[in-house]
Amino acid sequence: MTRAIVEVETAGGQHLNIDLDAKRKAILVAGGHLLVTGGPGAGKTTIALLKAQAILGQLTAGQQVLFLSFSRAAVRAVATRCKSLLSTTERSQIEVQTYHSFCLELIKAHGRLLTGRPPSIRYPDEDRLQKSAFAGNWHEEAARLARDASVYGFDQFASAAATLVNGCAAVRDLLGRKYPMIIVDEFQDTDDDQWRLVAVLSQVATIFSLADPDQSIFQYDAKVDPKRIEKAVAFLKPTVVDLAGDNHRSPNSGILKFADAVLTNTALPRPCPEVTQHAYPPKMFQGTTHAGVVWMFSHLASKGIVNPSVAVLCRSNALVSDISAALSQENVYNGRTYKPVEHQVIWDAELSAASAVVLASILEWATLPPAEAGAITMRAAAAYCRLKDAIKTSQSARAAAAGFAGAAQAASAGKALRNKYGKEIAEAALIGVELRGDPVADWRAARAVLAGIPVLADVLKQVRLVRLFRATDALGQGLADMWVGTGSYKGAAAFVKKTLDQERLISAELEPQGCLVMNIHKSKGKEFDGVVLIEGQFKSHFFDEKGDPPPSLHARRLLRVAITRARTRVAIIRSQGAVPPLITV
């Protein structure tokens, strides 16, 4: 095969030689729209950035190449790749954004053209609470707010941006002049509104789409068309280049071949030493999980990997919580005791943050009269339940929110408390909590009080994960300063909410390192040195024959995504007797 060497200058002034085969050379010289397909590690992002680099010299002042992706994690990964391939000047000519941030900027800059009114934004937490409180059809109400009041929710950004660009030739042409080339990452996952935006922009810009059909794992979203790639090819008529079979993420290993065999449920042509499978007997989930994670770190260290990253992946947040609990305590496996493993949980953490505000309110009890002490916790609990109902409609959460809110009003007014939501908290507040001025010890003391209030059992489950927000230092220092200044934790609830909100935003941008626990969907677009893939004994099974009957294509795509997050090693931990992920010979 004809090959060529391309020399690129990195941000540090170093020169890298990249070996290009005929397919990649064809991409660099192709004109018009492009579609490049390939599996994980095929080099789709690299060739896209090299293609962008090839046209940078043709750009005029103020022009850039736009790179659109789905998540901040993916944007961070692309930015990291840019540093390794492009000079500082070249990087300034490539703008990397998520769909949401790009659409939000469009709405803020030109949204008045949609309704004649200045646009305003309804952010996710507010959107969820308003949706929960609205008694009618929220979809219709959100559309009315956008149409009549120019108020847009998070999931309306792409639709509004597409309508704006389609309806206003001046804005469309402006974007075409600003971004003569637009690179669209993870194209197979674009929803109807995002595709409508891309299709309109294709009139004024060259569209370079990157896709892996076998990584389409969002079938539960009715707006994600499983035939998106096929329809886009018919519409855009792009040059199509398939990089399938190439693997630069885990080269010289069998990880991708193993993942492809799982996808197709076929036998491996030869053993894959980089992927190991382990079965745990009944009642050994915690010990086996704990030992598997420790083993993974030991193996990566033996390979000379400094500060390795290990992702512990499973199918649901419920199992994420169980895995976190297992890693947070000592466990015994084959007669050996394993100490707790420091780890971070990656998930949609709004509920955990809200639960921390409930706990922090208990730290304020000593500064308030007993009735008001109980009321502040009741109000925090009501906010927690409203958020829980907003995230996933729950009649019990809605009833609890009303119960806590009513109890808080009664307590503040000095009235008798007649429901369980108020009585249990009021009785605990009357006893109070013993504080010593040590934030760690006092946090545990407040958590012990929380554990003694049955009506707050769900809050207790969530609050156990708060220490995993990477906010321990910020929380501890802030609470310590509060105590030194006032001899109390007055204002702790507001401080904890602000700190955790900030830390959640910051942690989303951090480079993966250490041990991270998350569901498989959260791992999309990320890479790790090692992956430990775990199936529960009674929950979160890899295969759900009722919801996803054989050949279980959705489950197999999900497993392929999980396995191919690894650069070096994969360990699969399942209960004894589980359905094998692939045919064995």
Coordinates of C-alpha atoms in Angstrom, one line a residue:
M1 CA 0.0 0.0 0.0
T2 CA 1.3 3.5 -0.9
R3 CA 2.3 5.4 2.2
A4 CA 3.5 9.0 3.0
I5 CA 5.1 10.6 5.9
V6 CA 3.5 13.9 7.1
E7 CA 5.6 16.1 9.5
V8 CA 3.6 18.1 12.0
E9 CA 4.8 20.7 14.5
T10 CA 3.4 20.4 18.1
A11 CA 2.6 23.2 20.5
G12 CA 6.0 22.7 22.1
G13 CA 7.8 23.2 18.8
Q14 CA 8.6 19.5 18.4
H15 CA 8.2 17.7 15.1
L16 CA 6.3 14.5 14.7
N17 CA 6.3 12.2 11.7
I18 CA 2.9 10.6 11.0
D19 CA 2.8 7.7 8.6
L20 CA -0.2 7.9 6.3
D21 CA -1.6 5.2 4.1
A22 CA -3.4 5.6 0.8
K23 CA -6.8 6.0 2.5
R24 CA -5.7 8.8 4.8
K25 CA -3.8 10.5 1.9
A26 CA -7.1 10.5 -0.1
I27 CA -8.9 12.1 2.8
L28 CA -6.3 15.0 3.0
V29 CA -6.8 15.8 -0.7
A30 CA -10.5 15.1 -1.1
G31 CA -12.9 18.0 -1.8
G32 CA -16.5 18.4 -0.7
H33 CA -18.2 16.8 2.2
L34 CA -16.5 13.8 3.9
L35 CA -17.6 10.9 6.0
V36 CA -14.9 8.8 7.8
T37 CA -16.1 5.7 9.6
G38 CA -14.1 3.4 11.8
G39 CA -14.0 1.8 15.2
P40 CA -12.4 3.0 18.5
G41 CA -8.8 4.0 18.0
A42 CA -9.0 4.0 14.2
G43 CA -7.5 7.5 14.1
K44 CA -10.7 9.4 13.0
T45 CA -9.9 12.4 15.2
T46 CA -6.3 12.5 14.1
I47 CA -7.0 12.5 10.4
A48 CA -9.8 15.1 10.9
L49 CA -7.3 17.4 12.6
L50 CA -4.7 16.8 9.9
K51 CA -7.4 17.6 7.3
A52 CA -8.2 20.8 9.2
Q53 CA -4.4 21.6 9.4
A54 CA -4.2 21.2 5.6
I55 CA -6.7 23.9 4.9
L56 CA -5.6 26.4 7.6
G57 CA -3.3 28.2 5.2
Q58 CA -6.4 28.9 3.0
L59 CA -8.3 30.6 5.8
T60 CA -8.7 34.4 5.9
A61 CA -8.5 36.6 9.0
G62 CA -11.2 35.6 11.5
Q63 CA -12.0 32.2 9.9
Q64 CA -11.7 29.0 11.9
V65 CA -12.5 25.3 11.5
L66 CA -15.3 24.3 13.9
F67 CA -15.1 20.9 15.7
L68 CA -18.4 19.8 17.2
S69 CA -18.8 17.0 19.8
F70 CA -21.3 15.9 22.4
S71 CA -19.7 16.2 25.8
R72 CA -17.2 18.3 27.6
A73 CA -15.1 15.2 28.2
A74 CA -14.9 14.6 24.4
V75 CA -14.1 18.3 23.9
R76 CA -11.2 17.9 26.4
A77 CA -10.0 14.8 24.6
V78 CA -10.0 16.6 21.2
A79 CA -8.2 19.6 22.8
T80 CA -5.5 17.3 24.1
R81 CA -5.1 15.7 20.7
C82 CA -4.8 19.2 19.2
K83 CA -1.8 19.9 21.5
S84 CA -0.1 16.7 20.3
L85 CA -0.6 17.5 16.6
L86 CA -0.8 21.2 16.1
S87 CA 1.3 24.3 16.8
T88 CA -0.1 27.0 19.1
T89 CA -1.0 29.2 16.0
E90 CA -2.8 26.3 14.3
R91 CA -4.8 25.5 17.5
S92 CA -6.0 29.1 17.6
Q93 CA -7.7 28.5 14.2
I94 CA -9.7 25.5 15.4
E95 CA -12.6 26.0 17.7
V96 CA -13.8 22.9 19.6
Q97 CA -17.3 23.1 21.2
T98 CA -20.1 20.9 22.3
Y99 CA -23.4 21.1 20.3
H100 CA -25.0 22.7 23.3
S101 CA -22.4 25.4 23.8
F102 CA -22.4 26.2 20.1
C103 CA -26.2 26.4 19.9
L104 CA -26.3 28.4 23.1
E105 CA -24.0 31.0 21.7
L106 CA -26.1 31.2 18.5
I107 CA -29.3 31.8 20.5
K108 CA -27.7 34.4 22.7
A109 CA -26.2 36.3 19.7
H110 CA -29.1 36.0 17.3
G111 CA -32.1 34.6 19.2
R112 CA -34.0 37.8 19.0
L113 CA -34.6 37.0 15.3
L114 CA -36.8 34.1 16.3
T115 CA -39.4 36.0 18.4
G116 CA -38.5 39.6 18.4
R117 CA -37.6 39.4 22.1
P118 CA -34.2 39.1 23.8
P119 CA -33.7 35.4 24.5
S120 CA -33.3 34.0 28.0
I121 CA -32.1 30.5 29.1
R122 CA -33.7 28.0 31.5
Y123 CA -30.8 25.9 32.8
P124 CA -31.1 22.2 33.6
D125 CA -31.9 22.3 37.4
E126 CA -34.4 25.0 36.9
D127 CA -35.9 23.2 33.9
R128 CA -36.3 20.0 35.9
L129 CA -38.0 21.8 38.8
Q130 CA -40.4 23.7 36.5
K131 CA -41.3 20.5 34.7
S132 CA -42.0 18.7 37.9
A133 CA -44.2 21.5 39.2
F134 CA -46.2 21.9 35.9
A135 CA -49.4 19.9 35.9
G136 CA -50.1 19.9 32.2
N137 CA -48.1 18.8 29.1
W138 CA -44.7 20.2 29.8
H139 CA -43.5 19.7 26.2
E140 CA -46.2 22.0 24.9
E141 CA -45.6 24.5 27.7
A142 CA -41.9 24.6 27.0
A143 CA -42.7 25.2 23.3
R144 CA -45.0 28.0 24.3
L145 CA -42.4 29.6 26.5
A146 CA -39.9 29.6 23.6
R147 CA -42.5 30.9 21.2
D148 CA -44.1 33.6 23.3
A149 CA -41.5 34.5 25.9
S150 CA -38.2 33.6 24.1
V151 CA -37.2 31.3 27.0
Y152 CA -35.3 28.2 26.0
G153 CA -34.5 25.1 28.0
F154 CA -31.4 23.0 27.6
D155 CA -33.0 20.4 25.3
Q156 CA -34.4 23.1 23.0
F157 CA -31.0 24.7 22.1
A158 CA -30.4 22.6 19.0
S159 CA -34.0 23.0 17.7
A160 CA -33.9 26.7 18.2
A161 CA -30.5 27.1 16.5
A162 CA -31.6 24.9 13.6
T163 CA -34.7 27.0 13.1
L164 CA -32.7 30.2 13.3
V165 CA -30.1 29.2 10.8
N166 CA -32.7 27.7 8.4
G167 CA -34.9 30.8 8.5
C168 CA -32.2 33.5 8.4
A169 CA -29.9 33.5 5.3
A170 CA -27.8 36.3 6.8
V171 CA -26.9 34.2 9.9
R172 CA -26.4 31.1 7.8
D173 CA -24.0 33.0 5.5
L174 CA -22.2 34.5 8.5
L175 CA -21.6 31.1 9.9
G176 CA -20.4 29.8 6.5
R177 CA -17.9 32.7 6.3
K178 CA -16.7 32.1 9.9
Y179 CA -16.5 28.3 9.6
P180 CA -15.7 27.1 6.1
M181 CA -15.2 23.6 7.5
I182 CA -17.2 21.9 10.3
I183 CA -16.1 18.6 11.8
V184 CA -18.9 16.6 13.4
D185 CA -17.8 14.0 15.9
E186 CA -19.8 10.9 16.9
F187 CA -22.1 11.6 13.9
Q188 CA -24.1 8.3 14.4
D189 CA -25.5 9.8 17.7
T190 CA -26.7 13.2 16.3
D191 CA -30.4 13.6 17.1
D192 CA -33.0 15.0 14.7
D193 CA -32.5 18.7 15.7
Q194 CA -28.7 18.4 15.6
W195 CA -28.9 16.8 12.2
R196 CA -31.3 19.5 11.0
L197 CA -28.7 22.1 12.0
V198 CA -25.8 20.3 10.3
A199 CA -27.9 19.8 7.1
V200 CA -28.6 23.5 6.9
L201 CA -25.0 24.4 7.5
S202 CA -23.9 22.0 4.8
Q203 CA -25.2 24.7 2.3
V204 CA -22.5 27.1 3.4
A205 CA -19.7 24.9 4.8
T206 CA -17.9 21.7 4.2
I207 CA -19.1 19.0 6.6
F208 CA -16.6 16.4 7.7
S209 CA -18.4 13.7 9.7
L210 CA -16.8 11.1 11.9
A211 CA -18.8 8.0 12.8
D212 CA -18.7 4.5 14.2
P213 CA -22.0 2.7 13.5
D214 CA -21.2 0.1 16.1
Q215 CA -21.0 2.7 18.8
S216 CA -24.6 3.9 18.5
I217 CA -25.8 3.3 22.0
F218 CA -28.6 5.9 22.4
Q219 CA -31.5 3.9 20.9
Y220 CA -33.6 4.9 23.9
D221 CA -33.7 8.4 22.6
A222 CA -36.5 8.6 20.0
K223 CA -34.8 11.5 18.3
V224 CA -31.7 9.5 17.5
D225 CA -32.4 7.8 14.1
P226 CA -30.7 4.4 13.7
K227 CA -30.4 5.2 10.0
R228 CA -28.8 8.6 10.5
I229 CA -25.6 7.7 8.6
E230 CA -27.5 6.2 5.7
K231 CA -29.8 9.2 5.3
A232 CA -26.9 11.7 5.7
V233 CA -25.0 9.9 2.9
A234 CA -28.0 10.3 0.6
F235 CA -28.4 14.0 1.5
L236 CA -24.8 15.1 1.6
K237 CA -23.3 12.8 -1.0
P238 CA -19.9 12.8 0.8
T239 CA -16.7 11.0 0.0
V240 CA -16.9 8.0 2.3
V241 CA -13.7 6.5 3.7
D242 CA -13.8 3.4 6.0
L243 CA -10.9 3.0 8.5
A244 CA -12.4 -0.1 10.0
G245 CA -9.8 -2.5 11.3
D246 CA -7.3 0.1 12.3
N247 CA -6.5 0.5 16.0
H248 CA -4.2 3.1 17.4
R249 CA -5.7 3.1 20.9
S250 CA -4.6 -0.4 21.9
P251 CA -2.3 -1.5 19.1
N252 CA -0.5 -4.9 19.2
S253 CA -3.2 -6.2 21.5
G254 CA -6.4 -8.2 21.0
I255 CA -8.7 -5.8 22.8
L256 CA -10.5 -4.5 19.7
K257 CA -10.8 -8.0 18.2
F258 CA -12.3 -9.2 21.5
A259 CA -14.8 -6.3 21.5
D260 CA -15.7 -7.0 17.9
A261 CA -16.3 -10.7 18.7
V262 CA -18.6 -9.7 21.5
L263 CA -20.5 -7.4 19.1
T264 CA -21.0 -10.2 16.6
N265 CA -21.2 -13.1 19.2
T266 CA -18.5 -15.0 17.3
A267 CA -15.5 -16.9 18.5
L268 CA -12.1 -15.4 18.8
P269 CA -9.6 -16.8 16.3
R270 CA -7.0 -17.0 19.0
P271 CA -6.8 -16.2 22.8
C272 CA -6.7 -12.6 23.9
P273 CA -4.4 -12.3 27.0
E274 CA -5.2 -8.6 27.3
V275 CA -8.9 -9.4 28.3
T276 CA -9.5 -11.6 31.3
Q277 CA -12.8 -12.9 32.6
H278 CA -13.5 -13.7 36.2
A279 CA -16.6 -15.3 37.9
Y280 CA -17.6 -14.7 41.5
P281 CA -19.6 -17.1 43.6
P282 CA -22.6 -16.0 45.6
K283 CA -21.9 -13.4 48.4
M284 CA -18.4 -12.7 46.9
F285 CA -19.4 -9.6 44.7
Q286 CA -17.7 -7.1 47.0
G287 CA -14.5 -9.0 47.5
T288 CA -14.0 -10.0 43.9
T289 CA -14.8 -6.4 42.7
H290 CA -12.3 -5.0 45.2
A291 CA -9.6 -7.5 44.3
G292 CA -10.1 -7.0 40.6
V293 CA -9.6 -3.2 40.9
V294 CA -6.4 -3.6 43.0
W295 CA -5.1 -6.3 40.6
M296 CA -5.7 -4.0 37.6
F297 CA -3.6 -1.2 39.2
S298 CA -0.9 -3.7 40.1
H299 CA -0.8 -5.0 36.5
L300 CA -0.6 -1.6 35.0
A301 CA 2.2 -0.6 37.4
S302 CA 4.1 -3.8 36.4
K303 CA 3.9 -2.6 32.8
G304 CA 5.7 0.7 33.7
I305 CA 2.6 2.9 33.5
V306 CA 3.0 5.8 35.8
N307 CA -0.2 7.2 37.5
P308 CA -2.5 4.8 35.6
S309 CA -6.2 5.5 35.1
V310 CA -8.6 2.7 35.7
A311 CA -12.3 2.9 34.8
V312 CA -14.7 0.6 36.7
L313 CA -17.8 0.3 34.5
C314 CA -21.2 -1.2 34.8
R315 CA -24.7 -0.7 33.2
S316 CA -26.5 1.3 35.9
N317 CA -26.1 3.9 38.6
A318 CA -27.6 1.5 41.1
L319 CA -24.6 -0.8 40.6
V320 CA -22.3 2.2 40.5
S321 CA -23.4 2.9 44.1
D322 CA -22.8 -0.7 45.2
I323 CA -19.3 -0.7 43.6
S324 CA -18.5 2.5 45.3
A325 CA -19.6 1.1 48.7
A326 CA -17.5 -2.0 48.1
L327 CA -14.4 0.0 47.3
S328 CA -14.9 2.3 50.3
Q329 CA -14.4 -0.4 52.9
E330 CA -12.1 -3.3 53.7
N331 CA -12.9 -6.6 51.9
V332 CA -11.4 -10.1 52.0
Y333 CA -10.7 -12.1 48.9
N334 CA -8.9 -15.5 49.0
G335 CA -7.8 -14.9 52.6
R336 CA -6.3 -11.5 51.8
T337 CA -7.6 -8.2 53.2
Y338 CA -7.8 -5.3 50.8
K339 CA -7.9 -1.7 52.2
P340 CA -10.3 0.9 50.8
V341 CA -9.5 2.2 47.3
E342 CA -9.6 6.0 46.7
H343 CA -12.0 6.6 43.8
Q344 CA -14.2 9.1 42.1
V345 CA -17.7 8.5 41.0
I346 CA -18.7 10.0 37.7
W347 CA -22.5 10.4 37.2
D348 CA -25.3 12.9 37.1
A349 CA -24.8 14.0 40.6
E350 CA -27.5 16.6 41.2
L351 CA -29.3 14.3 43.8
S352 CA -26.1 13.7 45.7
A353 CA -25.4 17.4 45.9
A354 CA -29.0 18.1 47.1
S355 CA -28.6 15.4 49.7
A356 CA -25.4 17.1 51.0
V357 CA -27.4 20.3 51.5
V358 CA -29.8 18.3 53.7
L359 CA -26.9 17.0 55.8
A360 CA -25.3 20.5 56.0
S361 CA -28.5 21.9 57.3
I362 CA -28.1 19.5 60.3
L363 CA -24.7 21.2 61.0
E364 CA -26.6 24.4 61.4
W365 CA -29.0 23.1 64.1
A366 CA -26.9 24.4 66.9
T367 CA -27.2 28.0 65.7
L368 CA -31.0 27.9 65.5
P369 CA -34.0 27.5 67.9
P370 CA -35.2 23.8 67.7
A371 CA -38.4 24.6 65.7
E372 CA -36.4 26.5 63.0
A373 CA -33.6 23.9 63.1
G374 CA -36.1 21.3 62.1
A375 CA -37.7 23.6 59.5
I376 CA -34.4 24.3 57.7
T377 CA -33.8 20.6 57.2
M378 CA -37.4 20.0 56.2
R379 CA -37.1 22.7 53.5
A380 CA -33.8 21.1 52.2
A381 CA -35.5 17.7 52.2
A382 CA -38.4 19.2 50.2
A383 CA -36.0 20.6 47.6
Y384 CA -34.3 17.2 47.4
C385 CA -37.6 15.4 46.7
R386 CA -38.7 18.0 44.1
L387 CA -35.4 17.5 42.3
K388 CA -35.8 13.7 42.5
D389 CA -39.3 13.9 41.0
A390 CA -38.0 16.3 38.3
I391 CA -35.3 13.9 37.3
K392 CA -37.6 10.9 37.0
T393 CA -41.3 11.4 37.7
S394 CA -42.2 9.8 41.1
Q395 CA -45.5 10.1 42.9
S396 CA -43.8 9.2 46.2
A397 CA -41.1 11.9 45.8
R398 CA -43.8 14.5 44.9
A399 CA -45.9 13.5 47.9
A400 CA -42.8 13.6 50.1
A401 CA -41.8 17.1 48.8
A402 CA -45.3 18.4 49.7
G403 CA -45.1 16.7 53.1
F404 CA -41.7 18.2 53.9
A405 CA -42.7 21.7 52.6
G406 CA -46.0 21.7 54.6
A407 CA -44.1 20.5 57.8
A408 CA -41.6 23.3 57.3
Q409 CA -44.3 25.9 57.2
A410 CA -46.0 24.5 60.2
A411 CA -42.7 24.3 62.2
S412 CA -41.7 27.9 61.4
A413 CA -45.2 29.1 62.4
G414 CA -45.0 27.2 65.7
K415 CA -47.9 24.9 64.7
A416 CA -48.2 21.2 65.6
L417 CA -46.6 18.8 63.2
R418 CA -49.1 16.2 62.0
N419 CA -47.2 14.2 59.4
K420 CA -44.3 11.8 59.6
Y421 CA -42.2 14.1 57.4
G422 CA -42.1 16.8 60.1
K423 CA -42.3 14.7 63.3
E424 CA -39.2 12.6 62.8
I425 CA -37.0 15.5 61.8
A426 CA -38.4 17.7 64.6
E427 CA -37.7 15.0 67.2
A428 CA -34.1 14.7 66.0
A429 CA -33.6 18.5 65.9
L430 CA -34.8 18.6 69.5
I431 CA -32.1 16.2 70.6
G432 CA -29.6 18.0 68.4
V433 CA -26.1 17.0 67.2
E434 CA -22.8 17.1 69.1
L435 CA -20.2 19.1 67.2
R436 CA -16.5 19.4 67.9
G437 CA -15.2 21.8 65.3
D438 CA -13.5 19.0 63.3
P439 CA -15.3 19.1 59.9
V440 CA -14.7 15.4 59.1
A441 CA -15.9 14.2 62.5
D442 CA -18.8 16.7 62.5
W443 CA -19.8 15.6 59.0
R444 CA -19.9 12.0 60.2
A445 CA -21.9 13.0 63.3
A446 CA -24.5 14.8 61.1
R447 CA -24.6 11.7 58.9
A448 CA -25.3 9.5 61.9
V449 CA -28.2 11.8 62.8
L450 CA -29.4 11.5 59.3
A451 CA -29.2 7.7 59.5
G452 CA -31.5 7.9 62.5
I453 CA -34.3 9.6 60.7
P454 CA -36.3 6.9 58.7
V455 CA -38.1 9.4 56.5
L456 CA -34.7 10.6 55.1
A457 CA -33.4 7.1 54.2
D458 CA -33.2 7.9 50.5
V459 CA -31.2 11.1 51.3
L460 CA -28.7 9.0 53.3
K461 CA -28.1 6.7 50.3
Q462 CA -27.2 9.7 48.2
V463 CA -25.1 11.6 50.7
R464 CA -22.7 8.7 51.1
L465 CA -21.3 9.6 47.7
V466 CA -20.6 13.3 48.4
R467 CA -17.0 12.7 49.5
L468 CA -16.3 11.4 46.0
F469 CA -17.0 14.7 44.2
R470 CA -13.3 15.7 44.5
A471 CA -14.6 18.4 46.8
T472 CA -13.2 16.9 50.1
D473 CA -10.5 19.6 50.4
A474 CA -12.8 22.5 49.4
L475 CA -15.6 21.4 51.7
G476 CA -13.3 20.6 54.7
Q477 CA -11.4 23.8 54.4
G478 CA -14.5 25.9 54.0
L479 CA -16.2 24.3 57.0
A480 CA -13.1 24.6 59.1
D481 CA -12.8 28.3 58.3
M482 CA -16.5 28.8 59.1
W483 CA -16.0 27.2 62.6
V484 CA -12.8 29.2 63.3
G485 CA -14.6 32.5 62.4
T486 CA -17.9 31.9 64.2
G487 CA -17.6 28.8 66.4
S488 CA -20.4 27.3 64.4
Y489 CA -21.4 26.1 60.9
K490 CA -24.0 28.9 60.3
G491 CA -24.6 29.1 56.6
A492 CA -23.2 25.6 55.9
A493 CA -26.1 24.5 53.7
A494 CA -25.6 27.4 51.3
F495 CA -21.9 27.0 51.3
V496 CA -22.0 23.2 50.6
K497 CA -24.4 23.7 47.7
K498 CA -22.2 26.4 46.1
T499 CA -19.0 24.4 46.6
L500 CA -20.4 21.1 45.1
D501 CA -22.0 23.0 42.2
Q502 CA -18.5 24.4 41.4
E503 CA -16.7 21.2 41.9
R504 CA -19.0 19.2 39.6
L505 CA -18.3 21.7 36.8
I506 CA -14.5 21.6 37.4
S507 CA -14.3 17.8 37.7
A508 CA -16.1 17.3 34.4
E509 CA -13.0 18.9 32.7
L510 CA -10.4 16.9 34.5
E511 CA -8.2 14.5 32.7
P512 CA -9.1 10.9 33.9
Q513 CA -6.7 9.7 36.5
G514 CA -6.8 7.2 39.4
C515 CA -9.8 5.0 39.9
L516 CA -13.1 6.2 38.4
V517 CA -16.5 4.5 38.8
M518 CA -19.3 5.2 36.3
N519 CA -21.9 3.6 34.1
I520 CA -20.9 2.7 30.5
H521 CA -22.8 5.6 28.9
K522 CA -20.7 8.0 30.9
S523 CA -17.5 6.4 29.6
K524 CA -18.3 7.2 26.0
G525 CA -15.6 9.3 24.4
K526 CA -13.0 8.6 27.2
E527 CA -9.9 6.5 27.3
F528 CA -8.3 4.7 30.3
D529 CA -5.2 2.6 30.8
G530 CA -7.3 -0.2 32.2
V531 CA -11.0 -1.1 32.4
V532 CA -12.8 -3.3 35.0
L533 CA -16.2 -4.2 33.6
I534 CA -18.6 -5.5 36.3
E535 CA -22.0 -7.2 36.2
G536 CA -24.1 -7.4 39.3
Q537 CA -25.4 -10.7 40.6
F538 CA -29.0 -9.6 40.9
K539 CA -29.1 -6.3 39.0
S540 CA -27.5 -4.6 36.0
H541 CA -26.9 -7.7 34.0
F542 CA -25.1 -7.3 30.7
F543 CA -27.9 -9.0 28.8
D544 CA -31.6 -8.4 29.3
E545 CA -33.4 -11.1 27.3
K546 CA -36.8 -9.5 28.1
G547 CA -36.0 -5.9 27.1
D548 CA -33.3 -6.7 24.5
P549 CA -33.8 -10.3 23.2
P550 CA -31.1 -12.2 21.4
P551 CA -29.0 -11.4 19.5
S552 CA -29.1 -8.5 22.1
L553 CA -27.5 -6.0 19.7
H554 CA -27.9 -3.0 22.0
A555 CA -26.3 -4.8 24.9
R556 CA -23.4 -6.0 22.7
R557 CA -22.8 -2.5 21.3
L558 CA -22.7 -1.2 24.9
L559 CA -20.2 -3.9 25.9
R560 CA -18.1 -3.0 22.9
V561 CA -17.9 0.6 23.9
A562 CA -16.9 -0.4 27.5
I563 CA -14.2 -2.8 26.4
T564 CA -12.7 -0.4 23.8
R565 CA -12.2 2.3 26.4
A566 CA -9.1 0.5 27.5
R567 CA -5.6 1.1 26.1
T568 CA -3.8 -1.8 27.9
R569 CA -6.0 -4.2 29.8
V570 CA -9.6 -5.3 30.5
A571 CA -11.0 -7.4 33.3
I572 CA -14.6 -8.6 33.1
I573 CA -16.1 -9.6 36.4
R574 CA -19.4 -11.5 36.4
S575 CA -21.4 -13.9 38.6
Q576 CA -21.0 -17.6 38.2
G577 CA -23.3 -19.1 35.5
A578 CA -23.8 -15.8 33.6
V579 CA -24.4 -15.9 29.9
P580 CA -21.0 -15.8 28.1
P581 CA -20.4 -12.5 26.2
L582 CA -19.1 -14.5 23.2
I583 CA -18.9 -18.0 21.7
T584 CA -16.0 -20.0 23.1
V585 CA -14.3 -22.8 21.2

